[in-house]
PDB file of C-alpha atoms in Angstrom:
ATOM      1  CA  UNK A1177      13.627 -17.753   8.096  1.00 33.00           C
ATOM      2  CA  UNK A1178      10.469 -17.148   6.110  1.00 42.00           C
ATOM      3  CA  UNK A1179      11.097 -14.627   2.616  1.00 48.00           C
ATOM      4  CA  UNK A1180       8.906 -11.789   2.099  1.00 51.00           C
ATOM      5  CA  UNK A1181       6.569 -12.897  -0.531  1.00 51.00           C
ATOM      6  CA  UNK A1182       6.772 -10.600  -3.660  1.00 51.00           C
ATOM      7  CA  UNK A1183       4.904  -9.058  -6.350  1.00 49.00           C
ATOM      8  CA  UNK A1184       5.664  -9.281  -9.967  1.00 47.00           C
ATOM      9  CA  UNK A1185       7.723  -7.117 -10.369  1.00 46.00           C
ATOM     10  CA  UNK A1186       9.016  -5.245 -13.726  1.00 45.00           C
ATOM     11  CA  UNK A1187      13.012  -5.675 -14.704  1.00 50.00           C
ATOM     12  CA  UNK A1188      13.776  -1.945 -13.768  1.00 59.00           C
ATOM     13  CA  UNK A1189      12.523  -1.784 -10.013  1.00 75.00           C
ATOM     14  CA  UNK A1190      15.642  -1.327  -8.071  1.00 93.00           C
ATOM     15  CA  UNK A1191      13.539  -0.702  -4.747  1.00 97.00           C
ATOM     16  CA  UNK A1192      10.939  -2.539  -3.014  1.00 97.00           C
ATOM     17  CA  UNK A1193       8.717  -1.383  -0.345  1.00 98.00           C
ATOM     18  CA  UNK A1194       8.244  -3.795   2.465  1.00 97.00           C
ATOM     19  CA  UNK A1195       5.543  -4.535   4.900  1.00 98.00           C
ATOM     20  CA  UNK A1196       6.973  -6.421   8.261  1.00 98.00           C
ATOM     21  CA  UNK A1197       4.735  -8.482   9.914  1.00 97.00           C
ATOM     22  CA  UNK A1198       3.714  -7.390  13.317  1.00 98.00           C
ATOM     23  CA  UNK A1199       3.642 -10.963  14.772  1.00 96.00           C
ATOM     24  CA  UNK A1200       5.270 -12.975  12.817  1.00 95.00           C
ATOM     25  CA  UNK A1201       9.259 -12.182  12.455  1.00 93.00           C
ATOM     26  CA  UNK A1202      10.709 -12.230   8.866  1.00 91.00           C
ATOM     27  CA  UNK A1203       7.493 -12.327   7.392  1.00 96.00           C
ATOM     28  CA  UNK A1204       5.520  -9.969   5.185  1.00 97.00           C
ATOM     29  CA  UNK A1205       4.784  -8.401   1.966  1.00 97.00           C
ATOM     30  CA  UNK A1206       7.021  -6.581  -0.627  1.00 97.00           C
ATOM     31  CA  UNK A1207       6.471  -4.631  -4.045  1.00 97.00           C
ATOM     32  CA  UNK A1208       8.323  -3.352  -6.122  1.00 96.00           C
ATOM     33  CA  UNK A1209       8.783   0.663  -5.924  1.00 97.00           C
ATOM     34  CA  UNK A1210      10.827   3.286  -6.722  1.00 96.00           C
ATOM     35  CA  UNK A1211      13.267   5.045  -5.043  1.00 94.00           C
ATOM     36  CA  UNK A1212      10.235   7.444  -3.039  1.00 96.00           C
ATOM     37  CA  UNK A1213       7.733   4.331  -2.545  1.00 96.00           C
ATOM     38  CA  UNK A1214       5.882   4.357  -5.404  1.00 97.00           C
ATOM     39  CA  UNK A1215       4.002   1.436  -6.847  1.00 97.00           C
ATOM     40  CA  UNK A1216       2.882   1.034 -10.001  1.00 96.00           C
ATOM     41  CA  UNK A1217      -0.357  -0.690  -9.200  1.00 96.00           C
ATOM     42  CA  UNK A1218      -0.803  -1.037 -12.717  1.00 96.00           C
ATOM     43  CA  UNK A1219       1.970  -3.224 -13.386  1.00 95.00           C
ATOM     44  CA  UNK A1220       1.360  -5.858 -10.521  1.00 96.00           C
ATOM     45  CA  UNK A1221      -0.716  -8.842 -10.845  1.00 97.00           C
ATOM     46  CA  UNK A1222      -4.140  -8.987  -9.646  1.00 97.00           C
ATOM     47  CA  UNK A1223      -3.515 -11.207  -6.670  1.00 97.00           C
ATOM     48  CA  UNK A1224      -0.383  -8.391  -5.788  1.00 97.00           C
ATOM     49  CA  UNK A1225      -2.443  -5.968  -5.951  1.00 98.00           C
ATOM     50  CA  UNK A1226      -4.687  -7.226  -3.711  1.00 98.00           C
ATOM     51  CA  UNK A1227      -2.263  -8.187  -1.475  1.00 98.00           C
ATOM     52  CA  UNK A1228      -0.795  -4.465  -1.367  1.00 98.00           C
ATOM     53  CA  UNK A1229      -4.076  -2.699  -0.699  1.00 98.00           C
ATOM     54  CA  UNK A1230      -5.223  -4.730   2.204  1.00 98.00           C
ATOM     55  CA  UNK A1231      -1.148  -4.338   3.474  1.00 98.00           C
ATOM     56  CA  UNK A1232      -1.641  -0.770   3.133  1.00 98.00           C
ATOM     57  CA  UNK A1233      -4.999  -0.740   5.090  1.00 98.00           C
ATOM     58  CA  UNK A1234      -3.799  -2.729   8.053  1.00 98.00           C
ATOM     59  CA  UNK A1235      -0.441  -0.927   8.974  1.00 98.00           C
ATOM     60  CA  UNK A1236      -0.664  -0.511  12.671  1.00 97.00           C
ATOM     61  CA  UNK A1237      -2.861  -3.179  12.930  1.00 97.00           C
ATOM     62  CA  UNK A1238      -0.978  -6.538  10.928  1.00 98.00           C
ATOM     63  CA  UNK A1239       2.066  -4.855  10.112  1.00 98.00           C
ATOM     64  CA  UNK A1240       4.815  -2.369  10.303  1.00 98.00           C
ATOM     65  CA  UNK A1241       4.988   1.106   8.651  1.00 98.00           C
ATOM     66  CA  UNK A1242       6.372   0.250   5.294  1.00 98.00           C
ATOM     67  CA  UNK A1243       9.692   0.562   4.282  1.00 97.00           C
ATOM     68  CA  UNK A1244      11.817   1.429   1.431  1.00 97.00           C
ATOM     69  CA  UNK A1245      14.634  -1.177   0.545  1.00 96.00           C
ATOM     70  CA  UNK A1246      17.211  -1.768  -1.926  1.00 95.00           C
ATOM     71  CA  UNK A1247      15.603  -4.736  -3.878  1.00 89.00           C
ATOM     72  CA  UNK A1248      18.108  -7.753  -3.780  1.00 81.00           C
ATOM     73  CA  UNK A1249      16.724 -10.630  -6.646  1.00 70.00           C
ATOM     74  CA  UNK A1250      18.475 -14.105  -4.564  1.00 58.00           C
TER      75      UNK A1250
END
């Protein structure tokens, strides 16, 4: 099953906020947040940041409502 593909994310993010794909199961996008969603935009690469903008303008459309998830580093 296909991993969300992440950000870079700094040491201290303990949360990630994820972006299901709408067609594709186990896919998406995820950054690193904190524990109320937040993403420090500033802190992500510019290819991550990309990435998280057009996520966040096709919810409803490519994928899910984002969620807020305990980050787990494999």
């Amino acid at each position: 099953m296909p991993r969300a593909a992440f950000a870079a994310a700094p040491a201290a993010a303990a949360y990630q906020l994820r972006f299901a794909s709408l067609f594709h199961s186990g896919r998406g996008l995820a950054f690193p947040c904190d524990d109320h969603g937040q993403v420090q935009l500033d802190t992500l690469s510019d290819r991550a940041r990309s990435n998280y903008l057009y996520a966040r303008a096709v919810v409803g459309r490519e994928f899910a409502v984002p969620t807020i998830e305990p980050r787990h580093d494999d």
